[in-house]
Structures are given as C-alpha cells and as structure tokens.
Amino acid sequence: MLKSIKSKIPFIFLISISLFWGIYYQGKHPLNDFGNANFEWLYLLDALIVLPVLCLILIKNKKEAAFKALMLCSIAILVGSYIIPEQNKFLMNYLEQGRYGLLALIVILELSALITVYLAIKSALSQQTDPDIAIERPIKKLFKQSAIANFLCFETRMWAFLFYAKHLKPSYFTGEQHFSYHNKDGAQANLLGFIFIILLELPMMHLFLHFVWSSLAANIITGLTIFSLLFFVAEYRAVAKRPVSISKSQLIIRYGLYPAYNIALVNIKTIDFNTDFIARARTIKRYNYSGYPNIKITLIEPIGDINTVFLGVDNPHHFINAINKERTYAIQRARAQRAFSTQRCGANGSKTV
C-alpha cells in the first residue's frame, strides 16, 4: 500500500505545481508583484529539478524512475508552455522545441513495436508457438523487466491483433485446455458497439472542436480518438483469440490485450460460482467485460496483495470441473515430488554417515 502511494507522489506533485504556478502566472496579485515578477525559472525549478528528484527517490527501480521522470517532465513542459506568459519565456522557448524530439521518440517506439509484431508473429506462425511468448521474448531481451518493456509488449500485442488476428488461433497459446469468454453477456458485441459509437462521433466532434475551440485542439483530440479506436478494434479481435487456459501446473488468465495473469494450480484454495456484483478492492482482481463475473477463485497464498480472483467465462461449469481435476493432479504431483526429494535427502544423509 505504501509503495503504491509513494509511486503516485510525483504525479500528484506535478498536478499541484501546475495549479499553483498557473494561478501565480495568470493573475496579478502581491505574490508576483502584480504581474512584474513572472519569472519562468520559478516553475522550471519545480518541474525540471524537484520533480525528477522525487521520481528517483520514491521509485526503487531506477530505469522505471528515469522513464517516469522523462514522461512527467515532458508533461510539465507542455503545461508550462500554456501557463507562463509569452513575454516571460526564454528557456521555455527552447524547451518547447523538445516536443518534436519526444514526438520522434514515440514514432520510433511505435515503429519498433510494428517491426517486432512482424518478426514475432512470423516466428509464431511458422512454429505455432505461443504468440505472447513470441512477442515478449525479443522485447524483454532488449529492455529487461522494465516499464518500457511492459509498454512495448502491450503496444506490440495491440498491433498484432489489429493486423494479424485472423492468422492466430487459440490453440497456439500455452495450455492443454482453452476456455473462451467473448460470448458471455455479449462481451464482444458490446466492444463492437463502442467501435461504432466512436466512428459516428469522430467526424462530428472534430468539426465541433475545430470551429468552437481551435484546429490544433481538434487535430490532437481526433488523433487520440483514432488511437483509442484502434485499441478497441484490436481488443474486439483479441477477446475471441486469447483464451483462458489450463496447463498441468498453472491457470493462465488472458483477457483481451492485457498481460497474462498466472496462478499455480496448487495455490488455488477454492473455485466457486459467483452471481454477485463485485466492487473494486485492493485484494481483488477482476477479469470480466459484461454482467457479473461467474467464477470466484480464492488463493491459498496471496499473489502480491491479491487473494481473490473473479473471472467471467462462457462455460463456467466445464471450467470449474476442469480446474478441480487438474488441481488434484497438480497436488498429487507436488506431493510425489516432495516425497522423492525427502527420500533422496535421507539417502544422501545415510551415505554421509
């Protein structure tokens, strides 16, 4: 809990300084000598020095801290370009040019994701290996376990299902048994509905913003809306392709484009039907698109803070029976392995004596 709060402090600090310095620069009051002391360095000191220092102090993973500091400082510069009066800008004029570099960096990341998609999916199709593994392996080999790697894995997965979904089959994914969830309470149909709503709203909203606000704002918001549209299309295709799977030792929960969540079968305490609404909670993980989740999984040992997982699948009866059966086999294998290890330790001890 404390770690979660600490990681949010830099963002809260950014919001705070944006509001405070926005009031400071935009008004005429004793704080800024009635508009005569609108020095830009006052804001830049907080935005470019205090903010990244907070990231480095509060986030243990230094790569993640550096990435977060870069993103927050970029946002701070964007905010500063609006709140600092033009006549008081000097360094800000040079910093604003950096947005083109940031845009180039985003384009490079997207292109690298597309190239990774092509190579990973080509490999997966030829070998019929798990597409998730094919996508994550080259990225994590290059970026290790980092925020950038997680971001690129998600982006790559999105582009993969956007362009190559018809070439992917649920049977390619790791696991002996696969279960679908896209038909539950019309989950996939609801996603299609969102896609049509965005398509209908897009041209009207663009024209409205263009004439009421500005052409720049209209282009920016339209661009972000188009990206969200691509996400929904990829999600629509992924829900029917990425299954929830059971292997000999694990339950692998894949839901849409989001990262797989693995639960060891021997760590499942109980699995039951669920018919109730489930509110968000720190100790609960929910995987469900429409209606109420119909599966409740209670863990023996929590995974991080999570001790209960709620899941929605198309055939809950078959899913529960399959989990119970495989969990029994997994427990028997684990006991046999422990007994074998104990015998080996005893034999080695006797020989030593």
mmCIF file of C-alpha atoms in Angstrom:
data_model
loop_
_atom_site.group_PDB
_atom_site.id
_atom_site.type_symbol
_atom_site.label_atom_id
_atom_site.label_comp_id
_atom_site.label_asym_id
_atom_site.label_seq_id
_atom_site.Cartn_x
_atom_site.Cartn_y
_atom_site.Cartn_z
ATOM 1 C CA MET A 1 0.000 0.000 0.000
ATOM 2 C CA LEU A 2 2.778 2.432 0.998
ATOM 3 C CA LYS A 3 4.719 1.583 -2.172
ATOM 4 C CA SER A 4 1.633 2.311 -4.289
ATOM 5 C CA ILE A 5 1.135 5.719 -2.635
ATOM 6 C CA LYS A 6 4.824 6.637 -2.964
ATOM 7 C CA SER A 7 4.815 5.907 -6.699
ATOM 8 C CA LYS A 8 1.906 8.354 -7.176
ATOM 9 C CA ILE A 9 3.512 11.261 -5.286
ATOM 10 C CA PRO A 10 5.437 12.623 -8.339
ATOM 11 C CA PHE A 11 2.233 12.817 -10.387
ATOM 12 C CA ILE A 12 0.379 14.478 -7.503
ATOM 13 C CA PHE A 13 3.277 16.936 -7.197
ATOM 14 C CA LEU A 14 3.014 17.726 -10.928
ATOM 15 C CA ILE A 15 -0.708 18.482 -10.600
ATOM 16 C CA SER A 16 -0.057 20.639 -7.533
ATOM 17 C CA ILE A 17 2.663 22.781 -9.123
ATOM 18 C CA SER A 18 0.628 23.108 -12.333
ATOM 19 C CA LEU A 19 -2.333 24.519 -10.386
ATOM 20 C CA PHE A 20 -0.262 26.736 -8.096
ATOM 21 C CA TRP A 21 2.001 28.223 -10.775
ATOM 22 C CA GLY A 22 -0.946 28.535 -13.153
ATOM 23 C CA ILE A 23 -2.678 30.808 -10.622
ATOM 24 C CA TYR A 24 0.620 32.587 -9.952
ATOM 25 C CA TYR A 25 1.404 33.442 -13.590
ATOM 26 C CA GLN A 26 -2.105 34.119 -14.849
ATOM 27 C CA GLY A 27 -3.143 36.593 -12.155
ATOM 28 C CA LYS A 28 -1.991 39.974 -10.908
ATOM 29 C CA HIS A 29 -1.536 39.857 -7.151
ATOM 30 C CA PRO A 30 1.090 40.580 -4.475
ATOM 31 C CA LEU A 31 2.703 37.129 -4.957
ATOM 32 C CA ASN A 32 4.017 38.091 -8.416
ATOM 33 C CA ASP A 33 4.309 41.814 -7.738
ATOM 34 C CA PHE A 34 1.112 42.353 -9.726
ATOM 35 C CA GLY A 35 2.495 40.688 -12.859
ATOM 36 C CA ASN A 36 6.023 42.131 -12.684
ATOM 37 C CA ALA A 37 7.703 39.018 -11.211
ATOM 38 C CA ASN A 38 6.514 36.227 -13.516
ATOM 39 C CA PHE A 39 9.952 34.601 -13.697
ATOM 40 C CA GLU A 40 9.893 31.303 -15.607
ATOM 41 C CA TRP A 41 12.701 29.769 -13.516
ATOM 42 C CA LEU A 42 10.330 29.552 -10.541
ATOM 43 C CA TYR A 43 8.218 26.951 -12.360
ATOM 44 C CA LEU A 44 11.153 25.259 -14.105
ATOM 45 C CA LEU A 45 12.890 24.712 -10.763
ATOM 46 C CA ASP A 46 9.969 22.579 -9.584
ATOM 47 C CA ALA A 47 9.272 20.951 -12.970
ATOM 48 C CA LEU A 48 12.807 20.025 -14.079
ATOM 49 C CA ILE A 49 14.683 19.581 -10.800
ATOM 50 C CA VAL A 50 12.368 18.773 -7.890
ATOM 51 C CA LEU A 51 10.058 16.522 -9.952
ATOM 52 C CA PRO A 52 12.749 14.138 -11.345
ATOM 53 C CA VAL A 53 14.477 14.040 -7.936
ATOM 54 C CA LEU A 54 11.185 12.899 -6.389
ATOM 55 C CA CYS A 55 10.924 10.137 -9.008
ATOM 56 C CA LEU A 56 14.459 8.907 -8.288
ATOM 57 C CA ILE A 57 13.926 8.958 -4.515
ATOM 58 C CA LEU A 58 10.463 7.374 -4.378
ATOM 59 C CA ILE A 59 10.787 4.707 -7.113
ATOM 60 C CA LYS A 60 13.298 1.957 -6.365
ATOM 61 C CA ASN A 61 13.670 0.698 -9.939
ATOM 62 C CA LYS A 62 15.922 3.387 -11.410
ATOM 63 C CA LYS A 63 15.047 2.582 -15.044
ATOM 64 C CA GLU A 64 11.364 2.935 -14.246
ATOM 65 C CA ALA A 65 12.102 6.107 -12.258
ATOM 66 C CA ALA A 66 14.025 7.638 -15.181
ATOM 67 C CA PHE A 67 11.253 6.757 -17.654
ATOM 68 C CA LYS A 68 8.577 8.200 -15.375
ATOM 69 C CA ALA A 69 10.639 11.350 -14.778
ATOM 70 C CA LEU A 70 11.023 11.829 -18.549
ATOM 71 C CA MET A 71 7.286 11.484 -19.144
ATOM 72 C CA LEU A 72 6.290 13.778 -16.257
ATOM 73 C CA CYS A 73 8.858 16.430 -17.188
ATOM 74 C CA SER A 74 7.569 16.372 -20.766
ATOM 75 C CA ILE A 75 4.038 16.946 -19.481
ATOM 76 C CA ALA A 76 5.342 19.711 -17.196
ATOM 77 C CA ILE A 77 6.940 21.492 -20.163
ATOM 78 C CA LEU A 78 3.672 21.238 -22.077
ATOM 79 C CA VAL A 79 1.800 22.732 -19.105
ATOM 80 C CA GLY A 80 4.443 25.445 -18.728
ATOM 81 C CA SER A 81 4.061 26.483 -22.361
ATOM 82 C CA TYR A 82 0.427 27.397 -21.574
ATOM 83 C CA ILE A 83 0.663 28.944 -18.099
ATOM 84 C CA ILE A 84 3.850 31.037 -18.466
ATOM 85 C CA PRO A 85 3.175 34.346 -20.271
ATOM 86 C CA GLU A 86 4.878 34.668 -23.670
ATOM 87 C CA GLN A 87 6.787 37.789 -22.699
ATOM 88 C CA ASN A 88 8.388 35.943 -19.770
ATOM 89 C CA LYS A 89 9.592 32.918 -21.764
ATOM 90 C CA PHE A 90 13.282 32.446 -22.501
ATOM 91 C CA LEU A 91 14.390 28.901 -21.651
ATOM 92 C CA MET A 92 10.847 27.700 -22.266
ATOM 93 C CA ASN A 93 11.104 28.647 -25.946
ATOM 94 C CA TYR A 94 13.997 26.186 -26.328
ATOM 95 C CA LEU A 95 12.359 23.506 -24.204
ATOM 96 C CA GLU A 96 9.197 23.671 -26.274
ATOM 97 C CA GLN A 97 11.221 22.629 -29.310
ATOM 98 C CA GLY A 98 11.899 19.359 -27.492
ATOM 99 C CA ARG A 99 8.341 18.253 -28.161
ATOM 100 C CA TYR A 100 9.432 17.372 -31.676
ATOM 101 C CA GLY A 101 12.101 15.102 -30.237
ATOM 102 C CA LEU A 102 9.534 13.500 -27.964
ATOM 103 C CA LEU A 103 7.212 13.003 -30.934
ATOM 104 C CA ALA A 104 10.084 11.367 -32.848
ATOM 105 C CA LEU A 105 10.729 9.072 -29.856
ATOM 106 C CA ILE A 106 7.061 8.000 -29.792
ATOM 107 C CA VAL A 107 7.162 7.313 -33.550
ATOM 108 C CA ILE A 108 10.333 5.226 -33.109
ATOM 109 C CA LEU A 109 8.683 3.208 -30.297
ATOM 110 C CA GLU A 110 5.600 2.576 -32.442
ATOM 111 C CA LEU A 111 7.709 1.538 -35.449
ATOM 112 C CA SER A 112 9.788 -0.785 -33.283
ATOM 113 C CA ALA A 113 6.537 -2.308 -31.990
ATOM 114 C CA LEU A 114 5.313 -2.885 -35.552
ATOM 115 C CA ILE A 115 8.613 -4.456 -36.620
ATOM 116 C CA THR A 116 8.563 -6.682 -33.534
ATOM 117 C CA VAL A 117 4.995 -7.701 -34.404
ATOM 118 C CA TYR A 118 6.007 -8.762 -37.882
ATOM 119 C CA LEU A 119 9.027 -10.791 -36.756
ATOM 120 C CA ALA A 120 7.331 -12.289 -33.696
ATOM 121 C CA ILE A 121 4.113 -13.283 -35.462
ATOM 122 C CA LYS A 122 6.016 -14.688 -38.423
ATOM 123 C CA SER A 123 8.002 -16.855 -35.997
ATOM 124 C CA ALA A 124 4.846 -17.860 -34.109
ATOM 125 C CA LEU A 125 3.013 -18.847 -37.281
ATOM 126 C CA SER A 126 5.896 -20.913 -38.589
ATOM 127 C CA GLN A 127 6.473 -22.723 -35.285
ATOM 128 C CA GLN A 128 2.924 -22.467 -33.865
ATOM 129 C CA THR A 129 4.370 -21.260 -30.560
ATOM 130 C CA ASP A 130 2.578 -19.086 -28.022
ATOM 131 C CA PRO A 131 2.214 -15.621 -29.651
ATOM 132 C CA ASP A 132 2.529 -13.934 -26.232
ATOM 133 C CA ILE A 133 5.917 -15.563 -25.686
ATOM 134 C CA ALA A 134 6.985 -14.764 -29.248
ATOM 135 C CA ILE A 135 6.140 -11.092 -28.682
ATOM 136 C CA GLU A 136 7.579 -10.699 -25.173
ATOM 137 C CA ARG A 137 10.838 -12.608 -25.652
ATOM 138 C CA PRO A 138 12.633 -10.170 -28.028
ATOM 139 C CA ILE A 139 11.345 -7.100 -26.173
ATOM 140 C CA LYS A 140 12.354 -8.270 -22.691
ATOM 141 C CA LYS A 141 15.674 -9.485 -24.023
ATOM 142 C CA LEU A 142 16.394 -5.929 -25.153
ATOM 143 C CA PHE A 143 14.755 -3.888 -22.359
ATOM 144 C CA LYS A 144 14.791 -6.473 -19.498
ATOM 145 C CA GLN A 145 11.968 -6.191 -16.932
ATOM 146 C CA SER A 146 11.140 -2.504 -17.110
ATOM 147 C CA ALA A 147 8.269 -0.090 -17.648
ATOM 148 C CA ILE A 148 9.398 0.418 -21.254
ATOM 149 C CA ALA A 149 9.332 -3.352 -21.860
ATOM 150 C CA ASN A 150 5.815 -3.662 -20.404
ATOM 151 C CA PHE A 151 4.624 -0.717 -22.504
ATOM 152 C CA LEU A 152 6.130 -2.145 -25.699
ATOM 153 C CA CYS A 153 4.691 -5.613 -25.003
ATOM 154 C CA PHE A 154 1.214 -4.102 -24.682
ATOM 155 C CA GLU A 155 1.684 -1.961 -27.799
ATOM 156 C CA THR A 156 3.025 -4.898 -29.794
ATOM 157 C CA ARG A 157 0.131 -7.088 -28.711
ATOM 158 C CA MET A 158 -2.289 -4.386 -29.842
ATOM 159 C CA TRP A 159 -0.745 -4.118 -33.318
ATOM 160 C CA ALA A 160 -0.533 -7.908 -33.561
ATOM 161 C CA PHE A 161 -4.265 -8.403 -33.082
ATOM 162 C CA LEU A 162 -5.075 -5.344 -35.145
ATOM 163 C CA PHE A 163 -3.338 -6.705 -38.271
ATOM 164 C CA TYR A 164 -2.711 -10.434 -37.742
ATOM 165 C CA ALA A 165 -5.675 -11.677 -35.693
ATOM 166 C CA LYS A 166 -7.014 -13.894 -38.486
ATOM 167 C CA HIS A 167 -3.706 -15.815 -38.549
ATOM 168 C CA LEU A 168 -3.750 -16.550 -34.796
ATOM 169 C CA LYS A 169 -5.596 -19.438 -33.184
ATOM 170 C CA PRO A 170 -6.397 -20.100 -29.506
ATOM 171 C CA SER A 171 -4.635 -23.465 -29.828
ATOM 172 C CA TYR A 172 -1.312 -21.649 -30.389
ATOM 173 C CA PHE A 173 -1.327 -20.398 -26.793
ATOM 174 C CA THR A 174 0.265 -22.296 -23.899
ATOM 175 C CA GLY A 175 -2.075 -24.713 -22.123
ATOM 176 C CA GLU A 176 -3.762 -28.093 -22.559
ATOM 177 C CA GLN A 177 -7.323 -26.758 -22.209
ATOM 178 C CA HIS A 178 -8.605 -23.425 -23.525
ATOM 179 C CA PHE A 179 -11.735 -21.532 -22.482
ATOM 180 C CA SER A 180 -13.437 -18.597 -24.200
ATOM 181 C CA TYR A 181 -15.129 -15.560 -22.622
ATOM 182 C CA HIS A 182 -16.112 -13.368 -25.573
ATOM 183 C CA ASN A 183 -19.742 -14.580 -25.722
ATOM 184 C CA LYS A 184 -20.513 -14.043 -22.027
ATOM 185 C CA ASP A 185 -23.257 -11.413 -21.712
ATOM 186 C CA GLY A 186 -22.475 -10.169 -25.215
ATOM 187 C CA ALA A 187 -18.945 -9.010 -24.322
ATOM 188 C CA GLN A 188 -17.599 -8.933 -27.890
ATOM 189 C CA ALA A 189 -20.825 -7.396 -29.228
ATOM 190 C CA ASN A 190 -20.523 -4.583 -26.664
ATOM 191 C CA LEU A 191 -16.995 -3.844 -27.868
ATOM 192 C CA LEU A 192 -18.313 -3.650 -31.433
ATOM 193 C CA GLY A 193 -20.927 -1.189 -30.198
ATOM 194 C CA PHE A 194 -18.204 1.060 -28.734
ATOM 195 C CA ILE A 195 -16.371 0.950 -32.069
ATOM 196 C CA PHE A 196 -19.467 2.139 -33.970
ATOM 197 C CA ILE A 197 -20.122 4.888 -31.415
ATOM 198 C CA ILE A 198 -16.557 6.209 -31.794
ATOM 199 C CA LEU A 199 -16.831 6.089 -35.597
ATOM 200 C CA LEU A 200 -20.099 8.047 -35.552
ATOM 201 C CA GLU A 201 -18.871 10.587 -33.001
ATOM 202 C CA LEU A 202 -15.432 11.190 -34.527
ATOM 203 C CA PRO A 203 -16.241 13.490 -37.512
ATOM 204 C CA MET A 204 -18.891 15.490 -35.626
ATOM 205 C CA MET A 205 -16.633 16.078 -32.624
ATOM 206 C CA HIS A 206 -13.726 17.066 -34.886
ATOM 207 C CA LEU A 207 -15.843 19.711 -36.662
ATOM 208 C CA PHE A 208 -17.285 20.966 -33.382
ATOM 209 C CA LEU A 209 -13.852 21.419 -31.778
ATOM 210 C CA HIS A 210 -12.430 22.909 -34.988
ATOM 211 C CA PHE A 211 -14.983 25.728 -35.115
ATOM 212 C CA VAL A 212 -15.695 26.216 -31.387
ATOM 213 C CA TRP A 213 -12.157 25.833 -29.974
ATOM 214 C CA SER A 214 -9.211 25.581 -32.394
ATOM 215 C CA SER A 215 -7.950 23.468 -35.276
ATOM 216 C CA LEU A 216 -4.920 22.345 -33.211
ATOM 217 C CA ALA A 217 -7.078 21.086 -30.351
ATOM 218 C CA ALA A 218 -9.388 19.355 -32.843
ATOM 219 C CA ASN A 219 -6.435 17.570 -34.509
ATOM 220 C CA ILE A 220 -4.918 16.474 -31.190
ATOM 221 C CA ILE A 221 -8.182 15.124 -29.772
ATOM 222 C CA THR A 222 -9.079 13.458 -33.078
ATOM 223 C CA GLY A 223 -5.664 11.780 -33.164
ATOM 224 C CA LEU A 224 -6.118 10.447 -29.629
ATOM 225 C CA THR A 225 -9.637 9.263 -30.501
ATOM 226 C CA ILE A 226 -8.353 7.415 -33.575
ATOM 227 C CA PHE A 227 -5.746 5.688 -31.404
ATOM 228 C CA SER A 228 -8.469 4.643 -28.933
ATOM 229 C CA LEU A 229 -10.492 3.359 -31.901
ATOM 230 C CA LEU A 230 -7.548 1.187 -32.996
ATOM 231 C CA PHE A 231 -7.298 -0.121 -29.435
ATOM 232 C CA PHE A 232 -10.982 -1.110 -29.368
ATOM 233 C CA VAL A 233 -10.688 -2.851 -32.758
ATOM 234 C CA ALA A 234 -7.647 -4.811 -31.534
ATOM 235 C CA GLU A 235 -9.430 -5.626 -28.263
ATOM 236 C CA TYR A 236 -12.508 -6.771 -30.211
ATOM 237 C CA ARG A 237 -10.361 -9.209 -32.186
ATOM 238 C CA ALA A 238 -8.271 -10.334 -29.223
ATOM 239 C CA VAL A 239 -11.145 -11.413 -26.964
ATOM 240 C CA ALA A 240 -12.042 -14.242 -29.347
ATOM 241 C CA LYS A 241 -8.419 -15.331 -29.854
ATOM 242 C CA ARG A 242 -6.631 -15.086 -26.483
ATOM 243 C CA PRO A 243 -8.114 -17.802 -24.275
ATOM 244 C CA VAL A 244 -8.111 -18.522 -20.579
ATOM 245 C CA SER A 245 -6.000 -21.704 -20.416
ATOM 246 C CA ILE A 246 -5.200 -24.526 -18.028
ATOM 247 C CA SER A 247 -1.814 -26.213 -18.172
ATOM 248 C CA LYS A 248 -0.567 -29.073 -15.988
ATOM 249 C CA SER A 249 0.637 -26.654 -13.322
ATOM 250 C CA GLN A 250 -0.983 -23.265 -13.935
ATOM 251 C CA LEU A 251 -4.137 -21.371 -14.700
ATOM 252 C CA ILE A 252 -3.242 -18.756 -17.326
ATOM 253 C CA ILE A 253 -5.748 -15.896 -17.471
ATOM 254 C CA ARG A 254 -5.563 -13.939 -20.720
ATOM 255 C CA TYR A 255 -8.231 -11.299 -21.146
ATOM 256 C CA GLY A 256 -8.250 -9.150 -24.245
ATOM 257 C CA LEU A 257 -4.953 -7.357 -24.794
ATOM 258 C CA TYR A 258 -3.885 -7.203 -21.176
ATOM 259 C CA PRO A 259 -0.905 -9.177 -19.816
ATOM 260 C CA ALA A 260 -1.482 -12.788 -18.829
ATOM 261 C CA TYR A 261 -2.042 -13.480 -15.131
ATOM 262 C CA ASN A 262 -0.679 -16.848 -13.966
ATOM 263 C CA ILE A 263 -1.931 -18.753 -10.925
ATOM 264 C CA ALA A 264 -0.313 -22.002 -9.793
ATOM 265 C CA LEU A 265 -2.957 -24.713 -9.531
ATOM 266 C CA VAL A 266 -1.602 -25.824 -6.146
ATOM 267 C CA ASN A 267 -2.152 -22.254 -4.900
ATOM 268 C CA ILE A 268 -5.912 -22.389 -5.566
ATOM 269 C CA LYS A 269 -7.807 -22.896 -2.323
ATOM 270 C CA THR A 270 -11.349 -22.929 -3.723
ATOM 271 C CA ILE A 271 -13.110 -22.243 -7.013
ATOM 272 C CA ASP A 272 -16.838 -21.469 -6.918
ATOM 273 C CA PHE A 273 -19.673 -19.955 -8.926
ATOM 274 C CA ASN A 274 -20.377 -16.276 -8.458
ATOM 275 C CA THR A 275 -23.616 -14.414 -9.137
ATOM 276 C CA ASP A 276 -22.989 -11.157 -7.264
ATOM 277 C CA PHE A 277 -21.683 -7.742 -8.222
ATOM 278 C CA ILE A 278 -18.029 -7.375 -7.249
ATOM 279 C CA ALA A 279 -16.752 -3.929 -6.285
ATOM 280 C CA ARG A 280 -13.153 -2.882 -6.808
ATOM 281 C CA ALA A 281 -10.790 -3.678 -3.938
ATOM 282 C CA ARG A 282 -7.046 -3.788 -3.356
ATOM 283 C CA THR A 283 -7.103 -7.531 -2.636
ATOM 284 C CA ILE A 284 -9.318 -8.449 -5.607
ATOM 285 C CA LYS A 285 -8.525 -8.899 -9.287
ATOM 286 C CA ARG A 286 -11.418 -8.865 -11.761
ATOM 287 C CA TYR A 287 -11.481 -10.178 -15.328
ATOM 288 C CA ASN A 288 -14.912 -9.543 -16.787
ATOM 289 C CA TYR A 289 -16.392 -7.423 -19.587
ATOM 290 C CA SER A 290 -20.175 -7.604 -19.204
ATOM 291 C CA GLY A 291 -22.533 -8.580 -16.409
ATOM 292 C CA TYR A 292 -21.199 -10.109 -13.219
ATOM 293 C CA PRO A 293 -18.169 -12.439 -13.147
ATOM 294 C CA ASN A 294 -19.327 -16.046 -12.801
ATOM 295 C CA ILE A 295 -16.168 -17.579 -11.295
ATOM 296 C CA LYS A 296 -14.604 -16.884 -7.887
ATOM 297 C CA ILE A 297 -11.071 -18.182 -7.225
ATOM 298 C CA THR A 298 -9.688 -17.972 -3.685
ATOM 299 C CA LEU A 299 -5.922 -18.300 -3.300
ATOM 300 C CA ILE A 300 -4.005 -20.094 -0.557
ATOM 301 C CA GLU A 301 -1.068 -17.676 -0.672
ATOM 302 C CA PRO A 302 -1.737 -14.124 -1.930
ATOM 303 C CA ILE A 303 -0.017 -13.011 -5.122
ATOM 304 C CA GLY A 304 1.200 -9.593 -4.049
ATOM 305 C CA ASP A 305 -1.897 -8.059 -2.453
ATOM 306 C CA ILE A 306 -4.317 -10.258 -4.415
ATOM 307 C CA ASN A 307 -6.057 -13.086 -2.559
ATOM 308 C CA THR A 308 -9.224 -13.455 -4.686
ATOM 309 C CA VAL A 309 -9.662 -13.500 -8.459
ATOM 310 C CA PHE A 310 -13.035 -13.079 -10.160
ATOM 311 C CA LEU A 311 -13.409 -14.236 -13.729
ATOM 312 C CA GLY A 312 -16.074 -14.366 -16.422
ATOM 313 C CA VAL A 313 -16.057 -17.310 -18.883
ATOM 314 C CA ASP A 314 -18.533 -18.726 -21.386
ATOM 315 C CA ASN A 315 -18.868 -22.185 -19.815
ATOM 316 C CA PRO A 316 -18.335 -21.862 -16.038
ATOM 317 C CA HIS A 317 -19.458 -25.435 -15.175
ATOM 318 C CA HIS A 318 -16.937 -27.044 -17.513
ATOM 319 C CA PHE A 319 -14.254 -24.590 -16.370
ATOM 320 C CA ILE A 320 -14.721 -25.374 -12.651
ATOM 321 C CA ASN A 321 -14.694 -29.144 -13.287
ATOM 322 C CA ALA A 322 -11.518 -28.863 -15.368
ATOM 323 C CA ILE A 323 -9.762 -26.733 -12.719
ATOM 324 C CA ASN A 324 -10.682 -29.113 -9.894
ATOM 325 C CA LYS A 325 -9.486 -32.120 -11.886
ATOM 326 C CA GLU A 326 -6.164 -30.564 -12.899
ATOM 327 C CA ARG A 327 -5.640 -29.101 -9.423
ATOM 328 C CA THR A 328 -5.988 -32.603 -7.906
ATOM 329 C CA TYR A 329 -3.374 -33.960 -10.315
ATOM 330 C CA ALA A 330 -1.070 -30.988 -9.628
ATOM 331 C CA ILE A 331 -1.306 -31.526 -5.847
ATOM 332 C CA GLN A 332 -0.553 -35.250 -6.269
ATOM 333 C CA ARG A 333 2.475 -34.482 -8.447
ATOM 334 C CA ALA A 334 3.722 -31.909 -5.929
ATOM 335 C CA ARG A 335 3.392 -34.417 -3.045
ATOM 336 C CA ALA A 336 5.152 -37.121 -5.034
ATOM 337 C CA GLN A 337 7.969 -34.733 -5.874
ATOM 338 C CA ARG A 338 8.371 -33.705 -2.219
ATOM 339 C CA ALA A 339 8.396 -37.348 -1.126
ATOM 340 C CA PHE A 340 11.024 -38.167 -3.746
ATOM 341 C CA SER A 341 13.154 -35.194 -2.626
ATOM 342 C CA THR A 342 12.844 -36.290 1.012
ATOM 343 C CA GLN A 343 13.950 -39.838 0.127
ATOM 344 C CA ARG A 344 16.951 -38.532 -1.800
ATOM 345 C CA CYS A 345 17.941 -36.271 1.104
ATOM 346 C CA GLY A 346 17.625 -39.216 3.504
ATOM 347 C CA ALA A 347 19.690 -41.471 1.247
ATOM 348 C CA ASN A 348 22.385 -38.839 0.874
ATOM 349 C CA GLY A 349 22.431 -38.366 4.678
ATOM 350 C CA SER A 350 22.858 -42.110 5.256
ATOM 351 C CA LYS A 351 25.748 -42.292 2.825
ATOM 352 C CA THR A 352 27.415 -39.380 4.545
ATOM 353 C CA VAL A 353 27.166 -41.097 7.925
#
